[in-house]
PDB file of C-alpha atoms and ligand atoms in Angstrom:
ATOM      1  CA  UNK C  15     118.764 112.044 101.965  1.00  0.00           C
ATOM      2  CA  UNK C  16     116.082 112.315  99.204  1.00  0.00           C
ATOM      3  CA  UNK C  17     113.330 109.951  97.723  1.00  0.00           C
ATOM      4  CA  UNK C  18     113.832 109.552  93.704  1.00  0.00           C
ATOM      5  CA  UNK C  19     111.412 109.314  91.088  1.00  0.00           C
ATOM      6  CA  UNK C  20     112.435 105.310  89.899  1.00  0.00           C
ATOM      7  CA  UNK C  21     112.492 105.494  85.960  1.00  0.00           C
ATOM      8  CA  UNK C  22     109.730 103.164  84.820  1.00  0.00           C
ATOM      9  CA  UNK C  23     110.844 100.105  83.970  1.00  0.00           C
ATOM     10  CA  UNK C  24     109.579 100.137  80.353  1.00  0.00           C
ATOM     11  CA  UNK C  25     108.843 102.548  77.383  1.00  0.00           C
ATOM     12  CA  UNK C  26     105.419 104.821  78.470  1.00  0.00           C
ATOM     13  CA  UNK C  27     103.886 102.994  75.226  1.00  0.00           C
ATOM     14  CA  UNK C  28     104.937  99.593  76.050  1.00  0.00           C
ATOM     15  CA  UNK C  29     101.606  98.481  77.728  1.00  0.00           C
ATOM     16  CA  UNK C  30      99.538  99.627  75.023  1.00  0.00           C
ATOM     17  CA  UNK C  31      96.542  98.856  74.527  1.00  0.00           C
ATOM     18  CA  UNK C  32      95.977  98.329  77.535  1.00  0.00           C
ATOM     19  CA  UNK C  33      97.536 101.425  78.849  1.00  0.00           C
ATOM     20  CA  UNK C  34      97.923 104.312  76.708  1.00  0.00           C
ATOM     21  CA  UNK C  35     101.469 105.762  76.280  1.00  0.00           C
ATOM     22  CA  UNK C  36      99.809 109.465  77.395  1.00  0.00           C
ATOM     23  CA  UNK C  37      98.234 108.445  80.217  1.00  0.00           C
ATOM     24  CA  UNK C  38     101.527 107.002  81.337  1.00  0.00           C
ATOM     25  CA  UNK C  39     103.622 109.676  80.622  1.00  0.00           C
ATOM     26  CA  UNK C  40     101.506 112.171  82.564  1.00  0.00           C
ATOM     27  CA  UNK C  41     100.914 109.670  85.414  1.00  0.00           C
ATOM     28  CA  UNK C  42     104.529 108.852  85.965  1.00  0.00           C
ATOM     29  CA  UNK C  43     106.184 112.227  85.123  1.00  0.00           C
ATOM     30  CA  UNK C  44     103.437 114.381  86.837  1.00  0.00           C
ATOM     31  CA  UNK C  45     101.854 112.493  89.346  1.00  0.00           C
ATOM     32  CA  UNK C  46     104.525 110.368  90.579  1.00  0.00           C
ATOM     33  CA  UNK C  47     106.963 112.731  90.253  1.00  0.00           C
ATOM     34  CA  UNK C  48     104.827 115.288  92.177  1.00  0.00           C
ATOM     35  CA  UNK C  49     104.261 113.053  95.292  1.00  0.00           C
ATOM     36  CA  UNK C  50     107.902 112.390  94.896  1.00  0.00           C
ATOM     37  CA  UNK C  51     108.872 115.969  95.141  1.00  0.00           C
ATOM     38  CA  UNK C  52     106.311 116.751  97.923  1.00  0.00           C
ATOM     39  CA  UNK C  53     107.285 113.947 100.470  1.00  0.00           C
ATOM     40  CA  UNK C  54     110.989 115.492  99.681  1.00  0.00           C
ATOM     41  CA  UNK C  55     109.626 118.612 101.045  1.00  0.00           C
ATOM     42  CA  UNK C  56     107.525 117.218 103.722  1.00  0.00           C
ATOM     43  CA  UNK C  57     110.296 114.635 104.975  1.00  0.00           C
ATOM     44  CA  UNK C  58     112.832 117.707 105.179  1.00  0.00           C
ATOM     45  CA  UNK C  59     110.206 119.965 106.748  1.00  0.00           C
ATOM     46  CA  UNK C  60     109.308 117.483 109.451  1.00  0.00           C
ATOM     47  CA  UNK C  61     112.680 116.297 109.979  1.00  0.00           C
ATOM     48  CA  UNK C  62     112.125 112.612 109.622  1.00  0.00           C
ATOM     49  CA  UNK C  63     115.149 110.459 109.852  1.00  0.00           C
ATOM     50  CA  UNK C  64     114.059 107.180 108.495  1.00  0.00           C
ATOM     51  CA  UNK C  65     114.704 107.319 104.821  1.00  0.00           C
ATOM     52  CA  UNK C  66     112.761 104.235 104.252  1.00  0.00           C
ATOM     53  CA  UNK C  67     109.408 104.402 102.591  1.00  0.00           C
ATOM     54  CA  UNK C  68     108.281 100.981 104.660  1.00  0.00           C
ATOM     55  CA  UNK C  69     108.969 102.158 107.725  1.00  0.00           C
ATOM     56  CA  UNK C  70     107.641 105.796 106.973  1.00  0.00           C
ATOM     57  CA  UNK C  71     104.561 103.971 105.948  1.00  0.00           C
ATOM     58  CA  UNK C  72     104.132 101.553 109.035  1.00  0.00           C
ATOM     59  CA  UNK C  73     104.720 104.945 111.584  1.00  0.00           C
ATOM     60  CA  UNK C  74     102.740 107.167 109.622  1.00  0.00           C
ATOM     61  CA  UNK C  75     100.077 108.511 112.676  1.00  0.00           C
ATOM     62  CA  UNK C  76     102.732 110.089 113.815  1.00  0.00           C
ATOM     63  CA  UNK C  77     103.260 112.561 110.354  1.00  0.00           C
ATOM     64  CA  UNK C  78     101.227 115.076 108.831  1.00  0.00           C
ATOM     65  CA  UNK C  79      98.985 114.773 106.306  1.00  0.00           C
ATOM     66  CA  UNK C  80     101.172 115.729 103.417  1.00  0.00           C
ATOM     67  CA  UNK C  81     103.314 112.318 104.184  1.00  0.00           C
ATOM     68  CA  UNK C  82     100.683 110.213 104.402  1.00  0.00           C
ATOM     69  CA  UNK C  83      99.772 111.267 101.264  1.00  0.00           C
ATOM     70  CA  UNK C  84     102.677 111.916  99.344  1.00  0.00           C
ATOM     71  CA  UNK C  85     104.171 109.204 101.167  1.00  0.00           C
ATOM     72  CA  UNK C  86     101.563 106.625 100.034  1.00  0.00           C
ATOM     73  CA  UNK C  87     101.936 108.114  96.416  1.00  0.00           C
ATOM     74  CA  UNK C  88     105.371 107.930  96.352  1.00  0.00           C
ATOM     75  CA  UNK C  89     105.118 103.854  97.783  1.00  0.00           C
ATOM     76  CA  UNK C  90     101.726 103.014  96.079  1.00  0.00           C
ATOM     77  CA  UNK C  91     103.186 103.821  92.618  1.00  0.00           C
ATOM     78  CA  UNK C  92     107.153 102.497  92.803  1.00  0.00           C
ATOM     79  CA  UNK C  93     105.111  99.289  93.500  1.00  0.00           C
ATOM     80  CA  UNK C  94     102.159  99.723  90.116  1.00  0.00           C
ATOM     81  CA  UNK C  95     105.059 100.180  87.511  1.00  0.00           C
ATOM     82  CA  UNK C  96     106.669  96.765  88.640  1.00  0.00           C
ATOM     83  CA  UNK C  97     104.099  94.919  89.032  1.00  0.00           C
ATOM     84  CA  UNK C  98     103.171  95.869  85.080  1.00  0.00           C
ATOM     85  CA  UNK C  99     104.959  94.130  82.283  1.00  0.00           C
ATOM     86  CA  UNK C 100     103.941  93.852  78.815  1.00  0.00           C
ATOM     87  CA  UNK C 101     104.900  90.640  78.727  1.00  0.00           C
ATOM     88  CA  UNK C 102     102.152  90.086  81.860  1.00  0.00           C
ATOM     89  CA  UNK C 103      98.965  88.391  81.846  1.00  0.00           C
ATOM     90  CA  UNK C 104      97.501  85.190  81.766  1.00  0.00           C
ATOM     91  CA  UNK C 105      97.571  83.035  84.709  1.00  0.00           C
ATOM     92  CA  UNK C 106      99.444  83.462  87.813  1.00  0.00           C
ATOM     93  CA  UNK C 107     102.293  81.082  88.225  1.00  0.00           C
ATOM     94  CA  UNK C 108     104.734  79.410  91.329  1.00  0.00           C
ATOM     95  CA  UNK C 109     103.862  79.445  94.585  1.00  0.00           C
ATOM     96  CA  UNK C 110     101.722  82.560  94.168  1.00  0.00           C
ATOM     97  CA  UNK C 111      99.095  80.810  91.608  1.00  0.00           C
ATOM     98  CA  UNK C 112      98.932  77.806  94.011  1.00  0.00           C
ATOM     99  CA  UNK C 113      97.930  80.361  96.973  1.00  0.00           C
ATOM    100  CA  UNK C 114      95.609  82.129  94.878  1.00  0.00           C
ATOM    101  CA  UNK C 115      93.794  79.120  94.116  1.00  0.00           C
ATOM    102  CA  UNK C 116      93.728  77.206  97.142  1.00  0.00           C
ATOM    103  CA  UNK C 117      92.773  80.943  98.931  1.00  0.00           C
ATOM    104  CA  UNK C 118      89.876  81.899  96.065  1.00  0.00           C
ATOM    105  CA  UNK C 119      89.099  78.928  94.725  1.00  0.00           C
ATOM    106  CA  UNK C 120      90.326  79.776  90.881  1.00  0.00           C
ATOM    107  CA  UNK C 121      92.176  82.330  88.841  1.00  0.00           C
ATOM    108  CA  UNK C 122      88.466  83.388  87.816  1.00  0.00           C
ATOM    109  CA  UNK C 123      87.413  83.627  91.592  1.00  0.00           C
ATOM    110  CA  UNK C 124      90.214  85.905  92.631  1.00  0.00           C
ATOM    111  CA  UNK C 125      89.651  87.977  89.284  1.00  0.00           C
ATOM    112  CA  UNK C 126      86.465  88.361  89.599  1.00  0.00           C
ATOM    113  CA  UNK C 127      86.599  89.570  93.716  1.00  0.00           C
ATOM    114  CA  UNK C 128      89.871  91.762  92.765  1.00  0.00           C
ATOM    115  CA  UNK C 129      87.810  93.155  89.794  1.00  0.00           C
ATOM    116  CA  UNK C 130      85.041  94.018  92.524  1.00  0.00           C
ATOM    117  CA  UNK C 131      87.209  95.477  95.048  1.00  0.00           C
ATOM    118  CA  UNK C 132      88.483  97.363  92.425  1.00  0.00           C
ATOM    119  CA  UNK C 133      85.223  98.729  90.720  1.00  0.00           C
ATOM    120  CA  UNK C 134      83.147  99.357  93.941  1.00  0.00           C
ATOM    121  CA  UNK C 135      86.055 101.755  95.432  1.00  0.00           C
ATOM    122  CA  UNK C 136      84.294 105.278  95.811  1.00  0.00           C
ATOM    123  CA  UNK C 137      86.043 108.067  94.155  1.00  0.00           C
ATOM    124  CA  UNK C 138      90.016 107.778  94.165  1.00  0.00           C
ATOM    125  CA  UNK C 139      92.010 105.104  95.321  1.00  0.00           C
ATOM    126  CA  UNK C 140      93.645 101.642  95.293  1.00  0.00           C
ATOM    127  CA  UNK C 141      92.773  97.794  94.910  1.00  0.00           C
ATOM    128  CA  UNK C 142      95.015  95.190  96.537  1.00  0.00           C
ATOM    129  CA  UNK C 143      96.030  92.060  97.060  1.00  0.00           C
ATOM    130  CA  UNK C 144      97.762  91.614 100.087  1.00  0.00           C
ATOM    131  CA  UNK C 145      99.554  88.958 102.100  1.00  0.00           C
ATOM    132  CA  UNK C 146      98.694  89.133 106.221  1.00  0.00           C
ATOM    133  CA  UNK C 147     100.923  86.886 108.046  1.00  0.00           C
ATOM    134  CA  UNK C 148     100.937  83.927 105.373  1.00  0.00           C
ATOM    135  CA  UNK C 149      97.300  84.492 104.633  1.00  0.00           C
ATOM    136  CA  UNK C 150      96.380  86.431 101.065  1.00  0.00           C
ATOM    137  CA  UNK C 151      93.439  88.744 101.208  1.00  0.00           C
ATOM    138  CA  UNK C 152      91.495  91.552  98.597  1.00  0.00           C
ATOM    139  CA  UNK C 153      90.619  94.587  99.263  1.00  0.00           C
ATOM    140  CA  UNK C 154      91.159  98.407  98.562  1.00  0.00           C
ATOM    141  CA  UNK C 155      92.040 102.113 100.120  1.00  0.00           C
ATOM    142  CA  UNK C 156      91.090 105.186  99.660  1.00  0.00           C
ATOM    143  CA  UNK C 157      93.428 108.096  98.404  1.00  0.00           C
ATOM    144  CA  UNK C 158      96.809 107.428  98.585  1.00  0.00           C
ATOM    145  CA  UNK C 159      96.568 104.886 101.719  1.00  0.00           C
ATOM    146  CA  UNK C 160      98.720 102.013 102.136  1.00  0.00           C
ATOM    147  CA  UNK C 161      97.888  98.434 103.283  1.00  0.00           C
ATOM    148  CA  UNK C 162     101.432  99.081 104.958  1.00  0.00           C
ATOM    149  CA  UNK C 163     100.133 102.032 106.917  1.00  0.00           C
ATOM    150  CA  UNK C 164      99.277 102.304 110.799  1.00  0.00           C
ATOM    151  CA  UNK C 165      96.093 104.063 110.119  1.00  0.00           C
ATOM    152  CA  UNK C 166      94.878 101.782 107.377  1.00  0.00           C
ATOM    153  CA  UNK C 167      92.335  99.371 108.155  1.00  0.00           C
ATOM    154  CA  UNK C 168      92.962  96.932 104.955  1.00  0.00           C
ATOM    155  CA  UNK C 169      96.356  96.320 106.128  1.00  0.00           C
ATOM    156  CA  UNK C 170      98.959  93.210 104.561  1.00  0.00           C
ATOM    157  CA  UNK C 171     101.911  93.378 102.280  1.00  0.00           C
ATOM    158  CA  UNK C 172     101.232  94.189  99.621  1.00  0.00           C
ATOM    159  CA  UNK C 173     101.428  91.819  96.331  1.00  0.00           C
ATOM    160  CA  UNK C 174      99.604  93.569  93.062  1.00  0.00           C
ATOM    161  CA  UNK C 175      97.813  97.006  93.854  1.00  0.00           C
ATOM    162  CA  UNK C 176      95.794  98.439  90.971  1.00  0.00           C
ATOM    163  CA  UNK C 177      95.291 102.244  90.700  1.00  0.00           C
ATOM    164  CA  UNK C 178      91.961 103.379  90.792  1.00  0.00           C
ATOM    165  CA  UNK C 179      92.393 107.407  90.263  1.00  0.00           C
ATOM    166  CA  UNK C 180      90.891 108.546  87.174  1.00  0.00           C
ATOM    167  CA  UNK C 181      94.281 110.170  86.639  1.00  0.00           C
ATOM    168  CA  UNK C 182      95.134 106.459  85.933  1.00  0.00           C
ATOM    169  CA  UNK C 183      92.699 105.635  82.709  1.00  0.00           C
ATOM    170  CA  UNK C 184      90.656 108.475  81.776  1.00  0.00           C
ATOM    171  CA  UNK C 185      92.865 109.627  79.085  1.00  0.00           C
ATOM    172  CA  UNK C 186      91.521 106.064  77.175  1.00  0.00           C
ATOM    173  CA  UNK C 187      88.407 105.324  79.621  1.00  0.00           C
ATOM    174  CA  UNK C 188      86.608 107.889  80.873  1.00  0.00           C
ATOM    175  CA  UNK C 189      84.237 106.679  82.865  1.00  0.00           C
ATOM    176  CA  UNK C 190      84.371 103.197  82.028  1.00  0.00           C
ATOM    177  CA  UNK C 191      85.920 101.983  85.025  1.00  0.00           C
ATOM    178  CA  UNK C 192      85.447  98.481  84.208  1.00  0.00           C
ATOM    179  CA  UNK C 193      87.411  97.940  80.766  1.00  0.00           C
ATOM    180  CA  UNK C 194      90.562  99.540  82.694  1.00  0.00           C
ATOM    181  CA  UNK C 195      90.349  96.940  84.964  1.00  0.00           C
ATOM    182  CA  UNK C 196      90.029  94.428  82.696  1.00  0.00           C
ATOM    183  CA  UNK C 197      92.963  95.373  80.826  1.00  0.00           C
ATOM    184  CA  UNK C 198      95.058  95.530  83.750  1.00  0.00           C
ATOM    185  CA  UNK C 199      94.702  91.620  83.873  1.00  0.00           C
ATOM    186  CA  UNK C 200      96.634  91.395  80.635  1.00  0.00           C
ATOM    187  CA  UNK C 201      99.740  92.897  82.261  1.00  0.00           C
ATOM    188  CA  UNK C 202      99.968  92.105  85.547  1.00  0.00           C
ATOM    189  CA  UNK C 203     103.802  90.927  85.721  1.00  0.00           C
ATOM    190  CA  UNK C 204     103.134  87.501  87.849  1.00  0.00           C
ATOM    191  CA  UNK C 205     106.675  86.976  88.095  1.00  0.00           C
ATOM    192  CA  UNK C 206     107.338  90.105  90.259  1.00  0.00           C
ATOM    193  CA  UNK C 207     104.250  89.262  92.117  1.00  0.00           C
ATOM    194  CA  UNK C 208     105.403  85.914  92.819  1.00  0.00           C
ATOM    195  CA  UNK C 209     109.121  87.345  94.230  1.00  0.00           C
ATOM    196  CA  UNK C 210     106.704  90.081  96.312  1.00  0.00           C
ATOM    197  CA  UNK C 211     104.362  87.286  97.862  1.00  0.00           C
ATOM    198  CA  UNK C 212     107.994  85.183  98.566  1.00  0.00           C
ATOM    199  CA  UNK C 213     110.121  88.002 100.338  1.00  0.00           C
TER     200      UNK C 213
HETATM  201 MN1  LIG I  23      98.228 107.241  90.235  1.00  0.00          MN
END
């Protein structure tokens, strides 16, 4: 029983501009594959039966370090490459868009608080949007936490997460945190958030 890096779902220079074909080569490859290969390791070494990454996730007190981290990688970023398309953007659509704007108030509301839970996470880490029990909330985690983990306290399912880490955009952005964000709105893939905010 293993984990496997999922192949991303597009070419690494598909989501230019918005994402750079470098940046997503090194961030799938390296970084993904690397929390890949260490929850392997840590799984094996820890002899954990369950060989599913939700459940891992929703137990994880009970692990080491090393699986809530690599664990949360592993998760965090299966999750980032589907919710990107480069067909993506615009506004959301189906039952999703309705929630959004009857939670937020408008597409520009929820933009605008994502885009702030996004910017205003210290160091490395994620942004969310999350569904809790029928009920859609914002928010973000630090590291490699997931809303789906026991010991997180921005919990839900999550919906569309948006990587924070500088490993993420600084090939493109350095330090401007902001136009990353930005750009993500042009490929979020609303159609795999919708079947995410459904299941
Ligand atoms: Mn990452």
């Amino acid at each position: 029983m293993s984990f496997k890096l999922p192949d991303l779902p597009y070419d690494f220079g598909a989501l230019e501009p918005h994402i750079d074909a470098k940046t997503m080569e090194i961030h799938h490859d390296k970084h993904h594959g690397g929390y890949t290969t260490k929850l392997n390791a840590a799984v094996e070494t820890e002899n954990i039966s369950s060989s599913n990454i939700e459940e891992i996730l929703a137990n994880v007190s009970k692990y080491s370090t090393d699986v809530r981290n690599n664990g949360g990688g592993y998760y965090n970023h299966n999750l980032f490459w589907e919710i990107l398309n480069p067909n993506g953007g615009g506004n959301p659509t189906g039952d999703l868009g309705k929630a959004i704007e009857s939670t937020f108030g408008s597409y520009e509301k929820f933009k605008d608080e994502f885009s702030k839970a996004a910017a205003s996470r210290f160091g490395s880490g994620w942004a969310w949007l999350v569904n809790e029990n029928g009920k859609l909330k914002i928010g973000s985690t630090a590291n490699q936490d997931s809303p789906l983990m026991d010991i997180s306290d921005f919990k839900g399912k999550p919906i569309i997460g948006l990587d924070v880490w500088e490993h993420a955009y600084y090939l493109k952005y350095q330090n401007r945190r902001p136009e990353y964000i930005e750009a993500f709105f042009n490929i979020i893939n609303w159609e795999k958030a919708n079947e995410l905010f459904k299941a």
